[in-house]
Coordinates of C-alpha atoms in Angstrom, one line a residue:
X21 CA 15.3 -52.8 -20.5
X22 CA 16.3 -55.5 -17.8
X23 CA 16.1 -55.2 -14.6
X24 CA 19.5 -53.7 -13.8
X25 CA 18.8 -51.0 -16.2
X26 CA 15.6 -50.0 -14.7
X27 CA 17.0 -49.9 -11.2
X28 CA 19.7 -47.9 -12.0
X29 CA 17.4 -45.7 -13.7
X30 CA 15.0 -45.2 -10.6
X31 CA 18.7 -44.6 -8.9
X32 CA 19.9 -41.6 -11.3
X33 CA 16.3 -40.0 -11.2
X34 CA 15.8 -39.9 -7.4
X35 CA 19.3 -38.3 -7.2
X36 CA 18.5 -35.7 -9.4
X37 CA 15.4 -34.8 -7.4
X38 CA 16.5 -31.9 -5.7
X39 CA 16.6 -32.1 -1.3
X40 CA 13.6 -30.2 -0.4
X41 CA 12.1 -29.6 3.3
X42 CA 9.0 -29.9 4.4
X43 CA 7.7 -26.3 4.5
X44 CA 10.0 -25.7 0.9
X45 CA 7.1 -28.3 -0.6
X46 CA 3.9 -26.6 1.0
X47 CA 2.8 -24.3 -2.0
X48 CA -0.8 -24.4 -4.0
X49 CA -2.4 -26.7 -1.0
X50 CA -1.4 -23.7 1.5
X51 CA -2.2 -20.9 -0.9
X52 CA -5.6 -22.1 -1.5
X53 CA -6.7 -22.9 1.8
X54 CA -5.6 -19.9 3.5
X55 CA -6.9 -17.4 0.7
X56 CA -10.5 -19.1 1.5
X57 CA -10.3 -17.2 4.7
X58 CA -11.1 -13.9 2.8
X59 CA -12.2 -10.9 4.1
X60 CA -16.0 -11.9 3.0
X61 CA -15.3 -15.3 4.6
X62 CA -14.1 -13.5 8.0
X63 CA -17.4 -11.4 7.8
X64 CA -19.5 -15.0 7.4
X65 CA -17.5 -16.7 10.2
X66 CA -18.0 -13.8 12.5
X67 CA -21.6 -13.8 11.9
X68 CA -22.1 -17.0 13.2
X69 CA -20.3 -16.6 16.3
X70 CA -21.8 -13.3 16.9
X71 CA -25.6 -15.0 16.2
X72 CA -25.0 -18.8 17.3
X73 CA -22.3 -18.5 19.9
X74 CA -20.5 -22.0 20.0
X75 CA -23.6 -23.3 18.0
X76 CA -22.0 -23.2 14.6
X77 CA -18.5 -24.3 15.5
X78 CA -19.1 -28.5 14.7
X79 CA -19.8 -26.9 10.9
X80 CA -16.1 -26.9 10.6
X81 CA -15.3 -30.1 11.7
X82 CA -17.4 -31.2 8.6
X83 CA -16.4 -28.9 5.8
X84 CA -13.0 -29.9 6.5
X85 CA -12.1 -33.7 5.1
X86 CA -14.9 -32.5 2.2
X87 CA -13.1 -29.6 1.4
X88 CA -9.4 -31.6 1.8
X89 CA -11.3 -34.2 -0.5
X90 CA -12.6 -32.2 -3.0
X91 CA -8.9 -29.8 -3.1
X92 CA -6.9 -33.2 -3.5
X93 CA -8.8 -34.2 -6.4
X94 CA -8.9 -30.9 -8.6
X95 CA -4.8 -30.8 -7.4
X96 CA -4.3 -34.4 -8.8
X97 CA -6.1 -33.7 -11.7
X98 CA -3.8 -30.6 -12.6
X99 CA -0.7 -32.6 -11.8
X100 CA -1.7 -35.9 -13.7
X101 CA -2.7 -34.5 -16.5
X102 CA -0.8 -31.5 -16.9
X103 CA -3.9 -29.5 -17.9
X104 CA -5.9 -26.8 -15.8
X105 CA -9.6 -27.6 -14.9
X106 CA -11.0 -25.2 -18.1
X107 CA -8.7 -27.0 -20.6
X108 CA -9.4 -30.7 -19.4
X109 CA -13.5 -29.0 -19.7
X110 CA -13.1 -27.8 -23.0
X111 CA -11.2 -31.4 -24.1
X112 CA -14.6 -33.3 -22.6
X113 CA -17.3 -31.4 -22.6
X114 CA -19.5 -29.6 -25.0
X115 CA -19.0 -26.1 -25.2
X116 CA -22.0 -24.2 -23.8
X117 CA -21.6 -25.9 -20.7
X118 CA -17.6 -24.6 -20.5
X119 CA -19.0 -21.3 -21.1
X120 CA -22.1 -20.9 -18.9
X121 CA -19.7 -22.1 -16.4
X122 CA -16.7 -20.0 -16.8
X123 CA -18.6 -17.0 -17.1
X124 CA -20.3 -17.1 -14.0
X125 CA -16.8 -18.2 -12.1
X126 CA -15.9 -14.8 -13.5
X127 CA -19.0 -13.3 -12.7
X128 CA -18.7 -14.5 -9.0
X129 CA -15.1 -13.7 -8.8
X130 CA -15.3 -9.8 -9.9
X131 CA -18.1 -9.4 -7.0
X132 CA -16.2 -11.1 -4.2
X133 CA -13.2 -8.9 -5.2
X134 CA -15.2 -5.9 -4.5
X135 CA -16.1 -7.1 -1.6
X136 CA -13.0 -7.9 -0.6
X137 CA -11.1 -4.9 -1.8
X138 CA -14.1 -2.2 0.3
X139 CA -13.6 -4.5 3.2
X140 CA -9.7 -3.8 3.5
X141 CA -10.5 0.0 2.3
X142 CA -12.5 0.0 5.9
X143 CA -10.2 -1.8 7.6
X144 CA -8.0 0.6 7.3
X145 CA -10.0 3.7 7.9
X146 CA -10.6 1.6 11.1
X147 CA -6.6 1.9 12.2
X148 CA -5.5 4.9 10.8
X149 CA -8.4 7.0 9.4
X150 CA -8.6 8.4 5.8
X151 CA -10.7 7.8 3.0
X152 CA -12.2 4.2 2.5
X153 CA -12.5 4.4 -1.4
X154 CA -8.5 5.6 -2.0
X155 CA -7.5 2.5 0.1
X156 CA -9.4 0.2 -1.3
X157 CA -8.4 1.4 -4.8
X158 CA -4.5 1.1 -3.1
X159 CA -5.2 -2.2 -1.8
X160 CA -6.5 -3.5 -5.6
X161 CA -3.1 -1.9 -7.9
X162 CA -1.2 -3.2 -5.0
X163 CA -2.4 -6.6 -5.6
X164 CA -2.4 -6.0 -9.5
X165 CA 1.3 -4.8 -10.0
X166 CA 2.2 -7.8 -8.0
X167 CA 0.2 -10.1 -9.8
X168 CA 1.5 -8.6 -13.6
X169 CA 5.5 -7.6 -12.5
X170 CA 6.6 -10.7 -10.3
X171 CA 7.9 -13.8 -11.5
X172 CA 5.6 -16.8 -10.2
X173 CA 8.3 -18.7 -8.5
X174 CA 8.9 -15.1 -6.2
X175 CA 5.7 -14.2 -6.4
X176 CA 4.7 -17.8 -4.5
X177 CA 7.0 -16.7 -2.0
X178 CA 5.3 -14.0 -1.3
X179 CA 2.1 -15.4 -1.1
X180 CA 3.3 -17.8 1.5
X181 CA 4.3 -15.1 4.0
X182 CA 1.0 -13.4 4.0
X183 CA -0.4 -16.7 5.0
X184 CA 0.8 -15.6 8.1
X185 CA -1.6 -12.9 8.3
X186 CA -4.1 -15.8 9.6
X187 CA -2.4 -16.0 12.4
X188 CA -3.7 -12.9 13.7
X189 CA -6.9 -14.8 14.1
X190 CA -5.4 -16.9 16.4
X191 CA -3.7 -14.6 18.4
X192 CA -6.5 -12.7 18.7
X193 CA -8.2 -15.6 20.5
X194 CA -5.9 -15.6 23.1
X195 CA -6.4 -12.0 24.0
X196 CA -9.7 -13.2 25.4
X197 CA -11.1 -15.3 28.1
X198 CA -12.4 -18.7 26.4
X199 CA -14.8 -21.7 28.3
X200 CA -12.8 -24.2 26.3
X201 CA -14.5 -27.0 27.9
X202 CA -18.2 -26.1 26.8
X203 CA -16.3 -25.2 23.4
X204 CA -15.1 -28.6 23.3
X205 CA -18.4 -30.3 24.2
X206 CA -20.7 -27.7 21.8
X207 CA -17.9 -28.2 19.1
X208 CA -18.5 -33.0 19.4
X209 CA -21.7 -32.4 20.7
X210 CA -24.1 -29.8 18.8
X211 CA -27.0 -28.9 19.9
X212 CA -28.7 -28.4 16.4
X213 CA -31.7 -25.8 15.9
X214 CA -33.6 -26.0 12.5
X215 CA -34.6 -22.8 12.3
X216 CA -34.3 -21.0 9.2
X217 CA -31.9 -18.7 10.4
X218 CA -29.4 -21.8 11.4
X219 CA -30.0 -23.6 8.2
X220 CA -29.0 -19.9 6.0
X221 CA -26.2 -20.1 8.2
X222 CA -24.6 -23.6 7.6
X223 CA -25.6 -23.1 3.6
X224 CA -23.3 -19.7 4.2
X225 CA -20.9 -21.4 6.1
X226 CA -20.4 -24.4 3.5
X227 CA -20.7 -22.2 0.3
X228 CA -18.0 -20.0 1.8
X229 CA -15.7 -22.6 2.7
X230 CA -15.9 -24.9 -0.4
X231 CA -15.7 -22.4 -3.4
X232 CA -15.2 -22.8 -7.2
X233 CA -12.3 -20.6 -7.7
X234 CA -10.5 -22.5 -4.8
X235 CA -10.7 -25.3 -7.8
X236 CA -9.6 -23.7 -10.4
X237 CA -6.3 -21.9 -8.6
X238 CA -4.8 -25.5 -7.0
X239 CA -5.0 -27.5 -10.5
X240 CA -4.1 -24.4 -12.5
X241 CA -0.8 -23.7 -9.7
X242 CA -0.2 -27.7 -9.8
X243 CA 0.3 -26.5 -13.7
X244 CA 2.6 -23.8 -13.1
X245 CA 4.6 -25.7 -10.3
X246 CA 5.2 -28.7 -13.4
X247 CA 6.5 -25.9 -15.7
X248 CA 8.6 -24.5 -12.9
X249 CA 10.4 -27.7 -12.4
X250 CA 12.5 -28.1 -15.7
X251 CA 13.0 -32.5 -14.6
X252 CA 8.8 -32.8 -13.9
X253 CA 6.4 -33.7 -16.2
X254 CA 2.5 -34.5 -16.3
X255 CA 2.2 -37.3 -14.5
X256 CA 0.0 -39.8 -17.1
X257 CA 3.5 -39.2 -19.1
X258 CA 5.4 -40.0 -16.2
X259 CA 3.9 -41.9 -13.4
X260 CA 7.1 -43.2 -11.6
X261 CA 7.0 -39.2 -10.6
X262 CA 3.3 -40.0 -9.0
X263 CA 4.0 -41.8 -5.5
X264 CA 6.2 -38.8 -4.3
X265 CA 4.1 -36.2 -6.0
X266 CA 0.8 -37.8 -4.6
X267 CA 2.5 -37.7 -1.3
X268 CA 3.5 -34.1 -1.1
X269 CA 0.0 -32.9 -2.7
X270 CA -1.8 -34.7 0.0
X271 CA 0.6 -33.3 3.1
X272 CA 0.3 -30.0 1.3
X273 CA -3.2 -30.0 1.3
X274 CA -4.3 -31.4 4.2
X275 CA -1.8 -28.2 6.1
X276 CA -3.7 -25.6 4.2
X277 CA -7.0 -26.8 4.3
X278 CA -6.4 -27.6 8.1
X279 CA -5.4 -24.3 8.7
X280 CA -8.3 -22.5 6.6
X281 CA -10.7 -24.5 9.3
X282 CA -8.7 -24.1 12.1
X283 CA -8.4 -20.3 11.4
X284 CA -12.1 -20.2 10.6
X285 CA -13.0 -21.9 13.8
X286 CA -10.8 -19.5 15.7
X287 CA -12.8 -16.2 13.9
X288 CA -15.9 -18.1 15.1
X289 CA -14.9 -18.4 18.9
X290 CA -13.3 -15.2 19.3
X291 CA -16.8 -13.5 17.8
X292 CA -18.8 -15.7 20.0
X293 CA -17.2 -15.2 23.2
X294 CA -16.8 -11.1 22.6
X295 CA -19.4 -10.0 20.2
X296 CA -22.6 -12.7 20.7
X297 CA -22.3 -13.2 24.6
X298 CA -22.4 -9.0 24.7
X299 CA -25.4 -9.2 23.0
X300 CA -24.1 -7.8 19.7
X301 CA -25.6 -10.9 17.1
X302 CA -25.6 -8.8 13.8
X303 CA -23.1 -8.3 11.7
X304 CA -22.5 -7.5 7.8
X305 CA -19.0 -7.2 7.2
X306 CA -15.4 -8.3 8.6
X307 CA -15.0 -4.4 9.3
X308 CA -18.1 -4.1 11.1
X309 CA -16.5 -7.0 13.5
X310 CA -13.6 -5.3 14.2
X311 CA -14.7 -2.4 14.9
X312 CA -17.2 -4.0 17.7
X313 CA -14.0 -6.2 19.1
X314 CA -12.8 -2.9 20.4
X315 CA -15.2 -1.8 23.4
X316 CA -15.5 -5.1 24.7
X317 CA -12.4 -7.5 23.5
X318 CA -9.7 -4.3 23.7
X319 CA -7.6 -2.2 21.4
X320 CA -5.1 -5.1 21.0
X321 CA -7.7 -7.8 19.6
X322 CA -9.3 -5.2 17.3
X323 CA -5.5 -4.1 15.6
X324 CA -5.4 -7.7 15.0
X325 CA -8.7 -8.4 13.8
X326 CA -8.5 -5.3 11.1
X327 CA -4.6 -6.4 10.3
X328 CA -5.7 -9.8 9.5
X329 CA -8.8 -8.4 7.1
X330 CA -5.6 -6.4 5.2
X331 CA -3.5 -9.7 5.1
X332 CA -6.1 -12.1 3.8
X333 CA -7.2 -10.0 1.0
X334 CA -4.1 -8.9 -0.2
X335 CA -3.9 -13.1 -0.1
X336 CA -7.2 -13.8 -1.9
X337 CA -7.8 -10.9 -4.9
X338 CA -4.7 -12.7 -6.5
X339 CA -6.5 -15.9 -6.0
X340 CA -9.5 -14.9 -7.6
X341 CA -8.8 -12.6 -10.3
X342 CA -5.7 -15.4 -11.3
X343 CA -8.3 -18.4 -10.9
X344 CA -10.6 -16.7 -13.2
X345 CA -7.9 -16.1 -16.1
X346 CA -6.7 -19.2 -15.9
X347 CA -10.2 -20.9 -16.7
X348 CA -10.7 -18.3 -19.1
X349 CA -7.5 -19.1 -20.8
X350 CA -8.0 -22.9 -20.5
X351 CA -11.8 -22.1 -21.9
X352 CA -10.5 -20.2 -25.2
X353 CA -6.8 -21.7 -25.2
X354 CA -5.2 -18.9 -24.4
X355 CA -1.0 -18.9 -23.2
X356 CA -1.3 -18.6 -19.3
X357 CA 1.1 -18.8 -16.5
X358 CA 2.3 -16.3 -14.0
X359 CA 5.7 -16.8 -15.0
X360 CA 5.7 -15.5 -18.0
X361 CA 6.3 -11.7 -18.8
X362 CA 2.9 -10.0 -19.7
X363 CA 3.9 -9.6 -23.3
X364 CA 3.8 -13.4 -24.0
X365 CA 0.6 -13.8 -22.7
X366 CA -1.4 -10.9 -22.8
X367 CA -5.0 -12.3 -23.0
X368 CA -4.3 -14.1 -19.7
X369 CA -3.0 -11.0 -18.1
X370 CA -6.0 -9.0 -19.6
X371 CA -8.2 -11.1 -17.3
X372 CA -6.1 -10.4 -14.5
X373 CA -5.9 -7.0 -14.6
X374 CA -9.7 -6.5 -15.9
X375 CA -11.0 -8.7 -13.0
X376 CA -9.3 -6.9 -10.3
X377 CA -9.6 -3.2 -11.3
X378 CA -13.2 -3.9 -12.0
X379 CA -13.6 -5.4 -8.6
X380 CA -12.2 -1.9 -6.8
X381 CA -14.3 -0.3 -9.5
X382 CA -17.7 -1.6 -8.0
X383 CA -16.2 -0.2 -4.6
X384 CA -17.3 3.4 -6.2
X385 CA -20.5 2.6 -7.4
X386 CA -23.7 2.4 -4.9
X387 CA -23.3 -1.4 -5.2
X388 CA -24.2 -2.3 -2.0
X389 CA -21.2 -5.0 -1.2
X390 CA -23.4 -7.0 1.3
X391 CA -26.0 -7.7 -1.2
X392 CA -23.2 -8.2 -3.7
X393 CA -21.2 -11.2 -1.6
X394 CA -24.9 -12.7 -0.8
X395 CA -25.3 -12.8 -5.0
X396 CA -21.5 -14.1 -5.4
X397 CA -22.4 -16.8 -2.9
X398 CA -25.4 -17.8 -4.6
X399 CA -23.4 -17.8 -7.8
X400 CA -20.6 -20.3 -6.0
X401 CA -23.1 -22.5 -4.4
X402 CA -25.0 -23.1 -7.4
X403 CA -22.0 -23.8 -10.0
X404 CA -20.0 -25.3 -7.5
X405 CA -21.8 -28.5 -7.5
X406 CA -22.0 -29.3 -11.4
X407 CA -17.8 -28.1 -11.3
X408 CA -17.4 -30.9 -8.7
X409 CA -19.4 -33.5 -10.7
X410 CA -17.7 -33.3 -13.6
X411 CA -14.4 -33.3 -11.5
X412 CA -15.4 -36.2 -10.1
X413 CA -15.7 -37.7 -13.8
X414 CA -12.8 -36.4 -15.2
X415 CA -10.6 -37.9 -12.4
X416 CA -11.8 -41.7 -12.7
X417 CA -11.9 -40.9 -16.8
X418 CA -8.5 -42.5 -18.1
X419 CA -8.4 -40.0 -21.0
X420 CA -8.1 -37.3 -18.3
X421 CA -6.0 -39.3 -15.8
X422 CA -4.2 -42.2 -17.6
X423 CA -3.7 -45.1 -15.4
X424 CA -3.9 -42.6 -12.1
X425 CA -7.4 -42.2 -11.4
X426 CA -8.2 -41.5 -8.1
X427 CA -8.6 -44.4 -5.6
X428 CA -12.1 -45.6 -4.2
X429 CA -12.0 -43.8 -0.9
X430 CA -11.2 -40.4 -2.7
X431 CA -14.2 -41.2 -5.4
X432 CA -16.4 -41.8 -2.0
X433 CA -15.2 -38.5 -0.2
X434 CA -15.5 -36.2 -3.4
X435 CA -18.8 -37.4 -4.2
X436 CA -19.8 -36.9 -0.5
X437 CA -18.4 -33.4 -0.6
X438 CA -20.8 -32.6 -4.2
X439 CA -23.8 -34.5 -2.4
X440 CA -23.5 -32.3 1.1
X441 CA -23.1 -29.1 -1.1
X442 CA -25.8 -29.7 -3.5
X443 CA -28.1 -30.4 -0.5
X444 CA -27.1 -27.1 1.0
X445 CA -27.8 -25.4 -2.4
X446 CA -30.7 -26.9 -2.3
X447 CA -31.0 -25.7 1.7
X448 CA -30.5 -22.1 0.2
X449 CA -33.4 -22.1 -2.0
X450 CA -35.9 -23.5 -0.2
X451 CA -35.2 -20.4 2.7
X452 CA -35.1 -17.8 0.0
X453 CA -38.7 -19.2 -1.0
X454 CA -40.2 -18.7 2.3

């Protein structure tokens, strides 16, 4: 082809790219990011403010360019080579360690569910009264018939609006009176206390922050957003695509996994400056927050508080029951993808809908859901770091990513991000020995 030729070829293809705005392009980096602000996260996040006060705030600052780091790479690893993280497993690795490893995300996954689903069920008991268990059984066919009935390309849509129901976080902070300039200085400046308590904490506060399923959901919606697009195509096939790809994957990342921090460190101050400087420095679950926002932050910040615990987890059950049938169809090559009809992919869907009533399930059972998220965040710390290892060496392995592996700086950030977590899973077991 000479030259002529191949510009006028790089001309017809960028004018069949469709126009898009900014926001039309945010999609599985904004997803992800905000549905790591789960109700079990919230409860986490207001722990530490209600314990440490400002003390835990500079943990945010830190989990953020490892968790932007780590997100970009499983995202690039979907788009490149077309392939979810199970699939490009199962096409590397042996078998057992697929398995071991895809069971236990599923294992993990069907606990925080439940915790997720009793925590909206008491959320709203909390506004309106009524029985915990119906809601939360409400809250998880809610989530299911979404899930199984809408098209992906709607049903994306709708998972961006109830990103919004973050923001309650942040309005919530504004309901209160906040020190911002010992914030500021305790948030640059921490004054560190290695006490076991603190280090339990920061393990928490990393294991809930940087979780597996969040790896699984952006490479696997990376995936559906190359089907969805009828001119894309994996990127090793096609890498004139890459530049403008990379570029949107990295903006689209870097907004969601900036706003699961921000809203994080928002859940943080507004438990700190209400809950821990009254004196109230113990609590088990985003409900039990709320409900203490009331007599000392108002009946305004504790409507939003409990409305935000509704929105998140309608946000995250999808992304964990979806994230854990997508790596069980990549595991046993199985048809997967939201946008087709149940019928053409039943196995996938099977998973979906298992996962999630399961999940509300355990919300009947005496499963006590506090001792259930401390086992599901055990479970995600420990298989979180050989998951990022391996997706570490899948993206610099040219049989995974062609001629696009990841650049030096992003091999230096992601293997920073499995180093930090493997030393706080390390962290985690050395407090439950003692």
């Amino acid at each position: 082809m000479s030259s002529l030729d191949k510009i006028a070829s790089i001309v017809s293809d960028t004018k069949d790219e469709p126009t898009e705005t900014w926001l039309a392009k945010l999609g599985p980096g904004l997803i992800t990011g905000a549905a790591d602000d789960d109700p079990s996260g919230i409860a986490t996040y207001s722990q530490a403010g209600a314990q440490f006060g400002f003390g835990m705030l500079w943990t945010l600052f830190l989990t953020f360019p490892l968790m932007l780091g780590i997100q970009i790479i499983s995202a690039k690893i979907g788009r490149v080579s077309g392939h979810g993280l199970a699939t490009n497993i199962r096409r590397q690795y042996s078998p057992a360690l697929l398995y071991g490893i895809v069971g236990l995300l599923l294992l993990a996954n069907v606990i925080n569910i439940a915790a997720d689903v009793a925590a909206m069920g008491d959320a709203m008991t909390l506004i309106v009264g009524g029985p915990t268990h119906f809601y939360a059984l409400a809250f998880g066919l809610f989530s299911l018939l979404l899930q199984v009935f809408i098209p992906y390309r709607k049903y994306v849509t709708i998972l961006k609006w109830l990103t919004l129901g973050l923001l309650a976080y942040v309005a919530t902070v504004f309901t209160v009176h906040i020190p911002w300039g010992e914030v500021l200085q305790r948030s640059v400046w921490p004054q560190l206390a290695w006490s076991t308590a603190a280090v339990t904490m920061v393990v928490a506060i990393f294991g809930t922050t940087i979780s597996p399923y969040l790896f699984f959901w952006q490479a696997s919606q990376e995936v559906e957003d190359l089907h969805a697009d009828a001119q894309a195509q994996a990127l090793r096939r096609k890498p004139e695509q890459a530049a403008r790809q990379f570029r949107r994957i990295k903006m689209d990342t870097a907004i969601g996994m900036g706003f699961s921090n921000l809203v994080a460190f928002f859940i943080m101050l507004t438990t700190a400056v209400t809950l821990g400087a009254h004196g109230v420095t113990h609590i088990d679950t985003s409900a039990q927050a709320a409900e203490a926002l009331r007599p000392i932050a108002g009946n305004f910040a504790f409507a939003l508080f409990s409305l935000g615990i509704i929105g998140t987890g309608l946000l995250a059950i999808p992304v964990l029951a979806g994230s854990a049938a997508y790596a069980m169809a990549g595991a046993f090559q199985w048809q997967n993808s939201l946008e087709l009809a149940p019928r053409a992919a039943k196995k996938f869907y099977s998973i979906i809908v298992a996962a999630t009533l399961l999940g509300a399930a355990l919300c009947f059972t005496p499963l006590n859901p506090i001792k259930a998220l401390y086992w599901s965040a055990v479970i995600n710390g420990v298989i979180s770091v050989p998951i990022m290892a391996i997706m570490m060496s899948m993206a610099t392995r040219r049989a995974v990513m062609g001629s696009l592996v990841i650049s030096r700086r992003l091999r230096w950030l992601g293997w920073l991000c499995t180093l930090v977590m493997a030393a706080a899973v390390l962290a985690m077991f050395a407090t439950m020995a003692f």
